[in-house]
Each structure stands twice: as C-alpha cells, then as structure tokens.
Amino acid sequence: MRTPSRSVRWLAAPPALLMWLGACATPPKPTALVSYEDLKRDPNIEDTRRRFPDLVGASDQYGDRATKEWQSNNLEDSTKAALLAEIKLKTALARDAQEQAKARLQALTTEQAKADETLAMVDKDLTAMTEQVRLLDSNKKLSEQLATDQQRATAEREKLSAQLATEEKRAAAQLSLRTADTVDANKYDPADYGAATSMLAKADAEIKQGNWSAAQASLDVAKQRADHATEVSKPSYEQAEQAQQNRARDEALKRDATSLPGVTVRPEQKGELQRLIIAVQDLFTRNQTALAPGKDAALDPIAQLVNKYPSYPVQIVGHTDNRGKVGELIALSQARAQAVFSALVAKGVDAKRLMVSGQGPNEPVADNRTPAGRGKNSRVEIIFLYH
Amino acid sequence: MTLTYRRPMTSLRVAAAALALLLVTGAARSHAWADEEDDIQRQIDVQKSGVADLEHLDRQHAATSEIQRLRDWLGQAWDLRNKHEPDDAREVLERCVAQAELVRQVITAAQLKTQVADREAKLNATKSETEKKKKALLDAQVRKRALEQPGGAQ
C-alpha cells in the first residue's frame, strides 16, 4: 500500500489546524459577565469596598467564578455566577449610597439648624429694624401732617385775618358811604358817591370770590371816594340844611307871631332880605313917647317871642300918622321905638340884637284920613330880619 | 449463637421481592419529590407576595427594572419547578432572594436620596429666605439712615 504524497499531506494540514484552534478558543463572554465587569469599573467601587468588604468580597468571589467558568467554556454557570456577582455589587453600592445619604442627612440636619438659627437672627434684626423704620416713618408722616396742619392753620388764620380786615374795611367804607348819605353826597358829589357805591359793589363780588386783597383795595377806594364825597358835599349840605332849618324856624316864627294877641303880622321881602313885621298899636297916647299905662304887659309876649328865637336880629321901628311936622313925627317915632326897646330889654331881651329907628309918617299902612287908618299907622313894628 | 435454618428462595420469590423493593423505592422517591416541589412552590409564593410589597414601596420607581428582573426569575423558577428540576429551581430562587434584597436596598437608598433632596431644598429655601431678609435688612438700614437725616426721606 502506498503512503499519501507529501503535497496531499500539506493540503490537509490547514483545515486540521483551524479545527484544533477552534476547539481550543475561548467562547464569547456571557452578557451578564460583561455587565458585571462594566459595573465593577465604577470609580466608587473602591470606597464601597472599604465600607462593605463582605458584600464586595462575595461579589468578587462570584465574579472570579464566573470568569473561570467562562474560560472553562461553561457559559451557563458563568452567567449564573456573574448575575450573583452583579447583584452583590449592586447591593453593596445601594447600601453605600444609603450610608452616604444618611451622612448627608445628618450634615444637612446640622446645616439646617445653623441656617434656621441664622434666619432667626436675621429675622429678629429685620423685625427690629423694620419696627424702627416704621416708627421713624410714622414720625415723619406725623411731622409732615403737623406741618401741613400748621400751614393749613396759618393759611386759615391768614384767610380769617384777611376776611376780618376786609370786613373792617367794608364796614369803614359803608360807614363812609352812610356818612356821605347824611350829607346828601349823591346829590352834591354824584361822581365820587357813584364811584364809591360801585367800588363797594365790586368789593362785595370780590368777597364772594374770596379775593380778599382785591376786595380790600376796592374797599379802600370806596372809602376814599365816599370820604371825598362827604368832604365835598358837607358844606353844600350844611348850607342847605341850615337854610331848611332857617325856613322851618322862620315858619315857626311866623306861626308863633301870628298867634300873638293884639298884633298884626305880615311878611315882607326886600331883595334877599326877608322881614317878619309884627305891628303893635295903641301902645302910646297921642304925642307921648312913654308907654301908655298898662301897655307894658302887652309887650310880654313880644319879649318872649324875641327870646324864643334868639338868632334873629330885630328892628324896632316906630311909625306915626301924618298929623304934625315930619321931623317931629320922626323924632316921636324914634322915641317911641326907643321906649319899646327899653321895655323889651327890661324884659330880658339882649339889647345887642335890637336896632331902633323911627320912620315917622313915611311908611303908612292905612289911610290917614280916617281915625281907624291913623290908628293903624301910628304903631311900633317889631321886625324879625332873615334871609 | 443459634443457627437457624433458611429455606432457599426460589427464583420466583426473588423476582417478587425485587419487584416489591423496586416499587417501594420508587414510591418513596416519588413522595420525596412531591415534598420538595411543594417547598419550592411555597418559597416562590412568598417571593411573589414580597414583590408586590416591594412595588408598593418603590414610589420613586427607582427599582422598576430590578423588580421586573426579579419577576422574570421567579417565573423561571416556577418553570423549573414544573419541569421537576428542583436543584435548578432552588438555584434561581437563591438568586431571587439576593435580587429582592438588592431591590430593598435600592428602594431604601432612593428614599434616603429623596429625603436628602427634600432637606437640601428646604435648606436652600431657608438660605434663600435668609438672603432675602438680609437684603431687606440692608434696605431697612439704608431707609433708617435716610429717615434719620434732618430732611428725612421720601
């Protein structure tokens, strides 16, 4: 029998070698072992090993067993051991995490206590500071309120003061205007009086608007114009008043004179001069210059009348009829007037008021041809003179 | 010493005796198998009820995958028990016990980490509040100084 050739032997060698190598090669790692080895590369493993040596040691043992079983091509046992190794290692890591968490919790408890204490202190300080600020703020507000109240009070006072001053000025202006009224200023100085009245009305409007300064200015003008009107009107008014009084007095004099018994009264005007003539007859007997007996009493009412109206100058004028020489009659009339003068002075009449004259037969009031006429002409006239 | 006489057995008798021995041995073995399977079943049941408790405890879902793995292995142990492979079933059960312990530790760690997170949040809140109040205090001091000035402050 022939042995195979060398070339055939060389051809059969590579497949045999491959089969041998395949039989000797390590199988792929089980997934569980790969997972365990990945877990074991965790950087915290060494710390965990120090804290949990039993658990990590047990894991190592299972891991070693898994590796050996894998290397022995016993994949199922390798997987079982790797799973247990992983479980033990994970358990160790979980326990380690718990310990770390507990330590952290303890540290947090301490830290929390400090933080709470700090917070309490800050809170206390803040509360105190807030209270101080609140008080200061409150004080400030009170001060501001006080200042505002004071300002308001001052303003109110000033307003009241202005109002009072205005009222005073208004009263003064009104008084001036009333004073002007008393002298009929509207009649004698209508310009000033009208200006004063309108300024017073203007001031009243300004007072309603609360414009005190303007009102005061208006009232000052009103008073000034009213005073001026009074000043201007007063002389005219007094003159008119005097004239009126005089007229009244004259009228009274006329009434009183008319009521005298046994006399004849007649008014007479000569230019501007008014005369009230009271003619008294039968005071003298013929050609006598002394009062007839019993006639003195007839002069009593005359004397009372003259004294009642002391402001009138009085003339005593003697008159006669025309029986006799004119010169003698004038002298006779003068003497008779003098006799009446003396009698009146004796009855209390002021002599300085009296003027005596004699007209004789020059101013007859009746016909001298009849006894009655001559009786009327022979008379003494008491003449009140006025304007 | 007393010598008794034994009647020699016949082949039939020997065969019967062997059969009886075989039956007795087989029955005893079958009985032992049944006891072990009951024990494994009981252990599996205990583990399953423990899994429900662990799921209930795992509120943070930190161990969901590990619990699922435990469930798978318990199913595997149950299959092995049904296949009458008690040694393999016990081996898997032993792993389940270790896995259950791992789940408990993971859950506890997660709970502790949650507590840590809560405490840290509380601490941060306290610190934040403290900082706020410190700032408020500084502001109040500034305002106080301003109010104490003659003109006061607005």
Coordinates of C-alpha atoms in Angstrom, one line a residue:
Chain A
M1 CA 0.0 0.0 0.0
R2 CA 1.3 3.5 -1.0
T3 CA 1.6 6.3 1.6
P4 CA 0.0 9.6 0.6
S5 CA 2.2 12.0 -1.1
R6 CA 3.8 15.0 0.7
S7 CA 1.7 17.6 -1.2
V8 CA -1.5 15.9 -0.1
R9 CA -0.4 16.0 3.5
W10 CA 0.3 19.7 3.2
L11 CA -3.1 20.4 1.8
A12 CA -4.8 18.6 4.7
A13 CA -2.8 20.5 7.4
P14 CA -4.6 24.0 7.4
P15 CA -8.1 22.7 8.0
A16 CA -6.9 20.5 10.7
L17 CA -5.1 23.4 12.4
L18 CA -8.2 25.6 12.2
M19 CA -10.3 22.8 13.7
W20 CA -7.8 22.4 16.5
L21 CA -7.6 26.2 17.2
G22 CA -11.4 26.4 17.1
A23 CA -11.6 23.7 19.7
C24 CA -9.1 25.5 21.9
A25 CA -10.5 29.1 21.6
T26 CA -12.3 30.9 24.5
P27 CA -16.1 31.4 23.8
P28 CA -17.6 34.9 23.8
K29 CA -18.2 36.4 27.3
P30 CA -21.7 36.0 28.6
T31 CA -23.7 39.2 28.7
A32 CA -24.1 39.0 32.5
L33 CA -20.3 38.8 32.9
V34 CA -19.8 41.8 30.6
S35 CA -22.4 43.8 32.6
Y36 CA -20.8 42.8 35.9
E37 CA -17.4 43.9 34.6
D38 CA -18.8 47.2 33.4
L39 CA -20.3 47.8 36.8
K40 CA -17.0 46.9 38.5
R41 CA -15.4 49.8 36.7
D42 CA -17.5 52.3 38.7
P43 CA -15.0 54.7 40.3
N44 CA -16.8 54.4 43.6
I45 CA -16.2 50.7 43.9
E46 CA -13.1 51.0 46.0
D47 CA -14.8 53.3 48.5
T48 CA -17.7 50.9 48.7
R49 CA -15.3 48.0 49.2
R50 CA -13.8 49.8 52.2
R51 CA -17.2 50.3 53.8
F52 CA -18.8 47.0 52.8
P53 CA -15.9 44.5 52.4
D54 CA -18.2 41.4 52.9
L55 CA -20.6 42.2 50.2
V56 CA -17.9 43.3 47.7
G57 CA -15.8 40.3 48.7
A58 CA -18.7 38.0 47.9
S59 CA -19.2 39.7 44.6
D60 CA -15.5 39.3 43.8
Q61 CA -15.8 35.6 44.5
Y62 CA -18.8 35.2 42.3
G63 CA -17.1 37.3 39.6
D64 CA -13.9 35.1 39.8
R65 CA -16.0 32.0 39.5
A66 CA -17.9 33.4 36.5
T67 CA -14.6 34.2 34.8
K68 CA -13.3 30.7 35.4
E69 CA -16.4 29.1 34.2
W70 CA -16.4 31.2 31.1
Q71 CA -12.7 30.4 30.5
S72 CA -13.7 26.7 31.0
N73 CA -16.3 27.2 28.3
N74 CA -19.0 26.6 30.9
L75 CA -21.2 29.6 29.9
E76 CA -24.3 28.8 31.8
D77 CA -22.5 28.5 35.1
S78 CA -20.5 31.6 34.2
T79 CA -23.8 33.5 33.6
K80 CA -25.3 32.4 36.9
A81 CA -22.2 33.4 38.9
A82 CA -21.9 36.7 37.0
L83 CA -25.6 37.5 37.9
L84 CA -24.9 36.9 41.6
A85 CA -21.7 38.9 41.4
E86 CA -23.6 41.8 39.9
I87 CA -26.4 41.5 42.4
K88 CA -24.0 41.6 45.3
L89 CA -22.1 44.5 43.9
K90 CA -25.2 46.5 43.2
T91 CA -26.4 45.7 46.7
A92 CA -23.2 47.0 48.1
L93 CA -23.4 50.1 46.0
A94 CA -27.0 50.7 47.2
R95 CA -26.0 50.2 50.8
D96 CA -23.1 52.6 50.3
A97 CA -25.5 55.1 48.7
Q98 CA -27.7 54.8 51.8
E99 CA -24.8 55.5 54.1
Q100 CA -23.8 58.5 52.1
A101 CA -27.3 59.7 52.1
K102 CA -27.6 59.2 55.9
A103 CA -24.3 61.1 56.4
R104 CA -25.6 63.8 54.1
L105 CA -28.9 63.9 56.0
Q106 CA -27.0 64.3 59.3
A107 CA -24.9 67.0 57.8
L108 CA -28.0 68.7 56.4
T109 CA -29.6 68.5 59.8
T110 CA -26.7 70.4 61.4
E111 CA -26.6 72.8 58.5
Q112 CA -30.3 73.3 58.6
A113 CA -30.1 74.1 62.3
K114 CA -27.4 76.7 61.7
A115 CA -29.4 78.1 58.8
D116 CA -32.5 78.3 60.9
E117 CA -30.5 80.0 63.6
T118 CA -29.1 82.5 61.2
L119 CA -32.5 83.0 59.7
A120 CA -34.0 83.6 63.1
M121 CA -31.3 86.1 63.9
V122 CA -31.7 88.0 60.6
D123 CA -35.4 87.8 61.1
K124 CA -35.2 89.3 64.5
D125 CA -32.8 92.0 63.4
L126 CA -35.1 92.7 60.4
T127 CA -38.2 92.8 62.6
A128 CA -36.4 95.3 65.0
M129 CA -35.1 97.4 62.1
T130 CA -38.5 97.3 60.4
E131 CA -40.1 98.5 63.6
Q132 CA -37.6 101.3 63.9
V133 CA -38.2 102.3 60.3
R134 CA -41.9 102.1 60.8
L135 CA -41.7 104.3 63.8
L136 CA -39.4 106.8 62.0
D137 CA -41.7 106.7 59.1
S138 CA -44.7 107.2 61.3
N139 CA -42.9 110.1 63.0
K140 CA -42.0 111.6 59.7
K141 CA -45.6 111.3 58.5
L142 CA -46.8 112.9 61.7
S143 CA -44.3 115.7 61.3
E144 CA -45.4 116.2 57.7
Q145 CA -49.0 116.1 58.8
L146 CA -48.3 118.6 61.6
A147 CA -46.5 120.8 59.2
T148 CA -49.4 120.6 56.8
D149 CA -51.9 121.3 59.6
Q150 CA -49.8 124.2 60.7
Q151 CA -49.7 125.5 57.1
R152 CA -53.4 125.0 56.8
A153 CA -54.0 126.7 60.1
T154 CA -51.7 129.5 59.1
A155 CA -53.5 129.8 55.8
E156 CA -56.8 129.7 57.6
R157 CA -55.6 132.3 60.0
E158 CA -54.4 134.5 57.2
K159 CA -57.7 134.0 55.4
L160 CA -59.6 134.8 58.5
S161 CA -57.4 137.7 59.1
A162 CA -57.8 138.9 55.6
Q163 CA -61.5 138.3 55.9
L164 CA -61.7 140.2 59.1
A165 CA -59.6 143.1 57.7
T166 CA -61.8 143.1 54.7
E167 CA -64.9 143.1 56.8
E168 CA -63.5 146.0 58.8
K169 CA -62.6 147.9 55.6
R170 CA -66.1 147.1 54.3
A171 CA -67.7 148.4 57.5
A172 CA -65.4 151.5 57.2
A173 CA -66.4 152.0 53.6
Q174 CA -70.1 151.5 54.4
L175 CA -69.8 153.9 57.2
S176 CA -68.1 156.5 55.0
L177 CA -70.9 155.9 52.4
R178 CA -73.6 156.3 55.1
T179 CA -71.8 159.4 56.3
A180 CA -71.8 160.6 52.7
D181 CA -75.6 159.8 52.6
T182 CA -76.0 162.0 55.7
V183 CA -74.7 165.0 53.7
D184 CA -76.6 164.0 50.5
A185 CA -73.4 163.3 48.7
N186 CA -75.3 161.6 45.9
K187 CA -76.8 165.0 45.2
Y188 CA -73.8 167.2 45.8
D189 CA -70.9 165.0 44.5
P190 CA -72.6 162.3 42.4
A191 CA -69.3 161.3 40.7
D192 CA -67.5 160.4 43.9
Y193 CA -70.6 158.9 45.5
G194 CA -71.3 156.8 42.5
A195 CA -67.7 155.6 42.3
A196 CA -67.8 154.7 46.0
T197 CA -71.1 152.8 45.6
S198 CA -69.8 150.9 42.5
M199 CA -66.5 150.1 44.2
L200 CA -68.4 148.7 47.2
A201 CA -70.5 146.5 44.9
K202 CA -67.3 145.4 43.2
A203 CA -65.7 144.6 46.6
D204 CA -68.8 142.6 47.5
A205 CA -68.4 140.5 44.4
E206 CA -64.7 140.0 45.2
I207 CA -65.5 139.0 48.7
K208 CA -67.9 136.3 47.3
Q209 CA -65.0 135.0 45.2
G210 CA -62.7 135.1 48.3
N211 CA -60.4 137.6 46.6
W212 CA -59.7 139.4 49.8
S213 CA -56.8 141.5 48.7
A214 CA -58.7 142.8 45.7
A215 CA -61.7 143.4 47.8
Q216 CA -59.6 145.4 50.3
A217 CA -58.2 147.5 47.6
S218 CA -61.7 148.2 46.2
L219 CA -63.0 149.0 49.7
D220 CA -60.1 151.4 50.3
V221 CA -61.0 153.2 47.1
A222 CA -64.7 153.1 48.0
K223 CA -64.0 154.6 51.4
Q224 CA -61.7 157.2 49.9
R225 CA -64.2 158.3 47.3
A226 CA -67.0 158.3 49.9
D227 CA -65.0 160.4 52.3
H228 CA -64.2 162.7 49.5
A229 CA -67.8 162.9 48.5
T230 CA -68.6 163.7 52.1
E231 CA -66.0 166.3 52.3
V232 CA -67.1 167.9 49.1
S233 CA -70.8 167.7 49.9
K234 CA -70.7 168.7 53.5
P235 CA -70.6 172.5 53.1
S236 CA -73.3 172.4 50.5
Y237 CA -75.4 170.1 52.6
E238 CA -74.9 172.1 55.7
Q239 CA -75.8 175.2 53.9
A240 CA -78.9 173.6 52.6
E241 CA -79.6 172.1 55.9
Q242 CA -79.2 175.4 57.6
A243 CA -81.4 177.0 55.0
Q244 CA -84.0 174.4 55.7
Q245 CA -83.7 174.8 59.4
N246 CA -83.9 178.5 58.9
R247 CA -87.0 178.1 56.8
A248 CA -88.5 175.9 59.5
R249 CA -87.6 178.3 62.1
D250 CA -89.0 181.2 60.1
E251 CA -92.2 179.3 59.6
A252 CA -92.3 178.6 63.4
L253 CA -91.6 182.2 64.0
K254 CA -94.5 183.2 61.7
R255 CA -96.8 180.7 63.4
D256 CA -95.8 181.9 66.8
A257 CA -96.0 185.5 65.8
T258 CA -99.4 185.1 64.2
S259 CA -100.7 183.6 67.4
L260 CA -99.8 186.7 69.4
P261 CA -102.8 188.6 70.7
G262 CA -103.4 192.2 69.6
V263 CA -100.8 192.4 66.9
T264 CA -100.8 192.4 63.1
V265 CA -98.3 190.2 61.4
R266 CA -97.2 190.4 57.8
P267 CA -94.2 189.1 56.0
E268 CA -92.3 191.3 53.6
Q269 CA -89.4 190.8 51.3
K270 CA -86.8 193.4 50.3
G271 CA -84.3 191.8 47.9
E272 CA -82.9 188.8 49.5
L273 CA -83.8 190.0 52.9
Q274 CA -87.0 188.7 54.5
R275 CA -88.8 190.5 57.2
L276 CA -91.5 189.4 59.5
I277 CA -93.2 192.5 60.7
I278 CA -95.2 192.5 63.9
A279 CA -97.1 195.7 64.2
V280 CA -98.2 196.7 67.7
Q281 CA -100.7 199.5 68.0
D282 CA -102.2 201.6 70.8
L283 CA -99.0 201.4 72.9
F284 CA -98.9 205.2 73.3
T285 CA -101.3 208.0 73.8
R286 CA -101.2 210.9 71.3
N287 CA -97.8 212.6 71.0
Q288 CA -96.5 210.6 74.0
T289 CA -93.2 208.7 74.0
A290 CA -93.7 206.7 77.1
L291 CA -95.8 203.6 77.0
A292 CA -99.4 204.2 78.0
P293 CA -100.3 202.9 81.4
G294 CA -101.0 199.2 81.4
K295 CA -99.4 198.7 77.9
D296 CA -96.1 197.4 79.2
A297 CA -97.7 193.9 79.7
A298 CA -98.7 193.9 76.1
L299 CA -95.0 193.6 75.3
D300 CA -94.5 190.5 77.3
P301 CA -95.5 188.1 74.5
I302 CA -93.3 190.1 72.2
A303 CA -90.3 189.8 74.6
Q304 CA -90.9 186.0 74.9
L305 CA -91.1 185.7 71.2
V306 CA -87.9 187.6 70.7
N307 CA -86.1 185.5 73.3
K308 CA -87.6 182.2 71.8
Y309 CA -85.9 183.0 68.5
P310 CA -82.5 184.4 69.7
S311 CA -80.7 184.1 66.3
Y312 CA -82.8 186.7 64.6
P313 CA -81.7 190.3 64.5
V314 CA -84.7 192.5 65.4
Q315 CA -85.5 196.0 64.4
I316 CA -87.8 198.2 66.4
V317 CA -89.2 200.8 64.1
G318 CA -91.5 203.5 65.2
H319 CA -94.3 204.9 62.9
T320 CA -96.8 207.7 63.3
D321 CA -99.7 209.1 61.4
N322 CA -99.3 212.2 59.4
R323 CA -100.7 214.7 61.8
G324 CA -97.8 217.0 62.6
K325 CA -94.5 218.0 61.2
V326 CA -92.5 215.2 59.6
G327 CA -89.3 216.0 61.6
E328 CA -91.2 215.9 64.8
L329 CA -93.1 212.8 63.9
I330 CA -89.8 211.0 63.0
A331 CA -88.4 212.0 66.4
L332 CA -91.6 210.9 68.1
S333 CA -91.5 207.6 66.3
Q334 CA -87.8 207.1 67.2
A335 CA -88.6 207.9 70.8
R336 CA -91.5 205.5 70.9
A337 CA -89.2 202.8 69.3
Q338 CA -86.7 203.5 72.0
A339 CA -89.3 203.2 74.7
V340 CA -90.3 199.7 73.3
F341 CA -86.6 198.9 73.1
S342 CA -86.1 199.7 76.8
A343 CA -89.2 197.8 77.8
L344 CA -88.0 194.7 75.9
V345 CA -84.5 195.0 77.3
A346 CA -86.2 195.3 80.7
K347 CA -88.0 192.0 79.9
G348 CA -84.7 190.2 79.3
V349 CA -84.1 190.7 75.6
D350 CA -80.5 191.1 74.6
A351 CA -80.0 194.7 73.7
K352 CA -77.3 193.9 71.1
R353 CA -79.9 192.1 69.0
L354 CA -82.1 195.2 68.8
M355 CA -81.9 198.1 66.3
V356 CA -84.0 201.1 66.9
S357 CA -85.2 203.5 64.2
G358 CA -88.1 205.9 63.6
Q359 CA -89.8 206.3 60.2
G360 CA -92.4 208.9 61.3
P361 CA -95.3 209.1 58.8
N362 CA -93.2 207.8 55.9
E363 CA -94.5 204.2 55.7
P364 CA -98.2 204.3 56.3
V365 CA -100.1 201.1 56.1
A366 CA -103.6 202.7 56.1
D367 CA -105.4 205.8 55.1
N368 CA -104.5 208.7 57.4
R369 CA -107.8 210.5 56.6
T370 CA -109.8 208.1 58.8
P371 CA -109.3 207.7 62.5
A372 CA -109.1 203.9 62.0
G373 CA -106.4 204.4 59.4
R374 CA -104.5 206.8 61.5
G375 CA -104.7 204.4 64.4
K376 CA -103.2 201.7 62.2
N377 CA -100.4 203.9 61.0
S378 CA -99.5 205.0 64.5
R379 CA -97.7 201.9 65.5
V380 CA -94.4 200.3 66.5
E381 CA -93.1 197.4 64.4
I382 CA -91.0 194.6 65.8
I383 CA -89.3 193.3 62.7
F384 CA -87.5 189.9 62.6
L385 CA -84.9 190.0 59.8
Y386 CA -83.8 186.9 58.0
H387 CA -82.7 185.7 54.6
Chain B
M1 CA -25.1 -18.4 69.0
T2 CA -28.1 -20.0 67.4
L3 CA -28.1 -21.2 63.9
T4 CA -31.5 -21.0 62.1
Y5 CA -32.4 -22.7 59.0
R6 CA -33.4 -20.7 56.0
R7 CA -35.3 -22.3 53.2
P8 CA -33.7 -21.5 50.0
M9 CA -35.7 -19.0 47.9
T10 CA -37.0 -19.8 44.6
S11 CA -36.3 -17.6 41.6
L12 CA -39.9 -16.5 41.6
R13 CA -39.7 -15.4 45.1
V14 CA -36.5 -13.5 44.4
A15 CA -38.1 -11.8 41.5
A16 CA -41.2 -10.8 43.5
A17 CA -39.0 -9.5 46.3
A18 CA -37.0 -7.4 43.8
L19 CA -40.2 -6.0 42.2
A20 CA -41.6 -5.2 45.6
L21 CA -38.3 -3.4 46.6
L22 CA -38.4 -1.5 43.4
L23 CA -42.0 -0.4 43.9
V24 CA -41.3 0.7 47.5
T25 CA -38.2 2.6 46.5
G26 CA -40.0 4.3 43.6
A27 CA -42.9 5.3 45.8
A28 CA -40.6 6.7 48.4
R29 CA -38.7 8.6 45.8
S30 CA -41.8 10.0 44.3
H31 CA -43.0 11.1 47.7
A32 CA -39.8 13.0 48.4
W33 CA -40.0 14.7 45.0
A34 CA -43.5 16.0 45.8
D35 CA -42.4 17.4 49.2
E36 CA -39.6 19.4 47.6
E37 CA -41.8 20.8 44.8
D38 CA -44.3 21.9 47.5
D39 CA -41.5 23.6 49.4
I40 CA -40.2 25.4 46.2
Q41 CA -43.7 26.4 45.4
R42 CA -44.2 27.9 48.8
Q43 CA -40.9 29.8 48.5
I44 CA -41.9 31.1 45.1
D45 CA -45.3 32.3 46.5
V46 CA -43.6 34.0 49.4
Q47 CA -41.3 35.7 47.0
K48 CA -44.1 36.8 44.7
S49 CA -46.1 38.4 47.5
G50 CA -42.8 40.1 48.6
V51 CA -42.5 41.5 45.0
A52 CA -45.9 43.1 45.3
D53 CA -44.8 44.8 48.6
L54 CA -41.6 46.0 47.0
E55 CA -43.5 47.5 44.1
H56 CA -45.7 49.3 46.6
L57 CA -42.7 50.6 48.4
D58 CA -41.0 51.8 45.2
R59 CA -42.9 55.1 44.9
Q60 CA -40.0 56.8 43.2
H61 CA -39.8 53.9 40.6
A62 CA -36.1 53.6 41.3
A63 CA -36.1 49.8 41.1
T64 CA -38.5 49.2 38.3
S65 CA -36.1 47.3 36.1
E66 CA -34.7 45.3 39.0
I67 CA -38.2 44.3 40.1
Q68 CA -39.0 43.2 36.6
R69 CA -35.9 41.1 36.6
L70 CA -37.0 39.6 39.9
R71 CA -40.4 38.8 38.3
D72 CA -38.7 37.1 35.3
W73 CA -36.5 35.0 37.5
L74 CA -39.5 33.9 39.7
G75 CA -41.2 32.9 36.5
Q76 CA -38.1 31.0 35.5
A77 CA -38.0 29.2 38.9
W78 CA -41.7 28.3 38.6
D79 CA -41.0 26.8 35.2
L80 CA -38.1 24.8 36.5
R81 CA -40.2 23.6 39.4
N82 CA -42.8 22.4 36.9
K83 CA -40.1 20.6 34.9
H84 CA -39.2 18.8 38.1
E85 CA -35.8 20.4 38.2
P86 CA -35.6 21.3 41.9
D87 CA -31.9 22.0 42.1
D88 CA -32.0 24.5 39.3
A89 CA -35.2 25.9 40.7
R90 CA -33.5 26.4 44.1
E91 CA -30.5 28.0 42.4
V92 CA -32.8 30.5 40.7
L93 CA -34.7 31.1 44.0
E94 CA -31.4 31.8 45.8
R95 CA -30.7 34.5 43.1
C96 CA -34.2 35.8 43.6
V97 CA -33.6 36.2 47.3
A98 CA -30.4 38.2 46.6
Q99 CA -32.3 40.2 44.0
A100 CA -35.1 41.0 46.4
E101 CA -32.6 42.2 48.9
L102 CA -31.0 44.4 46.2
V103 CA -34.4 45.9 45.4
R104 CA -35.0 46.7 49.1
Q105 CA -31.6 48.4 49.3
V106 CA -32.2 50.3 46.1
I107 CA -35.6 51.5 47.3
T108 CA -34.2 52.5 50.7
A109 CA -31.4 54.4 49.0
A110 CA -33.8 56.1 46.7
Q111 CA -36.0 57.1 49.7
L112 CA -33.0 58.4 51.5
K113 CA -31.9 60.3 48.4
T114 CA -35.4 61.8 48.2
Q115 CA -35.1 62.9 51.8
V116 CA -31.7 64.4 51.1
A117 CA -33.2 66.3 48.1
D118 CA -36.1 67.5 50.2
R119 CA -33.8 68.6 53.0
E120 CA -31.4 70.3 50.6
A121 CA -34.4 72.0 49.0
K122 CA -35.6 73.1 52.5
L123 CA -32.0 74.3 53.3
N124 CA -31.8 76.2 50.1
A125 CA -35.1 77.7 50.7
T126 CA -34.0 78.7 54.2
K127 CA -30.8 80.2 52.8
S128 CA -32.7 82.0 50.1
E129 CA -35.1 83.4 52.6
T130 CA -32.1 84.4 54.8
E131 CA -30.5 86.2 51.9
K132 CA -33.8 88.0 51.1
K133 CA -34.1 89.1 54.7
K134 CA -30.5 90.2 54.8
K135 CA -31.2 92.3 51.7
A136 CA -34.4 93.6 53.3
L137 CA -32.4 94.4 56.5
L138 CA -29.8 96.3 54.5
D139 CA -32.6 98.2 52.7
A140 CA -34.2 99.0 56.0
Q141 CA -30.9 100.2 57.4
V142 CA -30.5 102.5 54.4
R143 CA -34.0 103.8 54.8
K144 CA -33.5 104.3 58.5
R145 CA -30.4 106.3 58.0
A146 CA -32.2 108.4 55.4
L147 CA -35.1 108.9 57.7
E148 CA -32.7 110.0 60.5
Q149 CA -31.3 112.8 58.3
P150 CA -32.7 116.2 59.2
G151 CA -34.7 116.5 56.0
G152 CA -35.9 112.9 56.2
A153 CA -36.5 110.6 53.2
Q154 CA -39.3 110.0 50.7

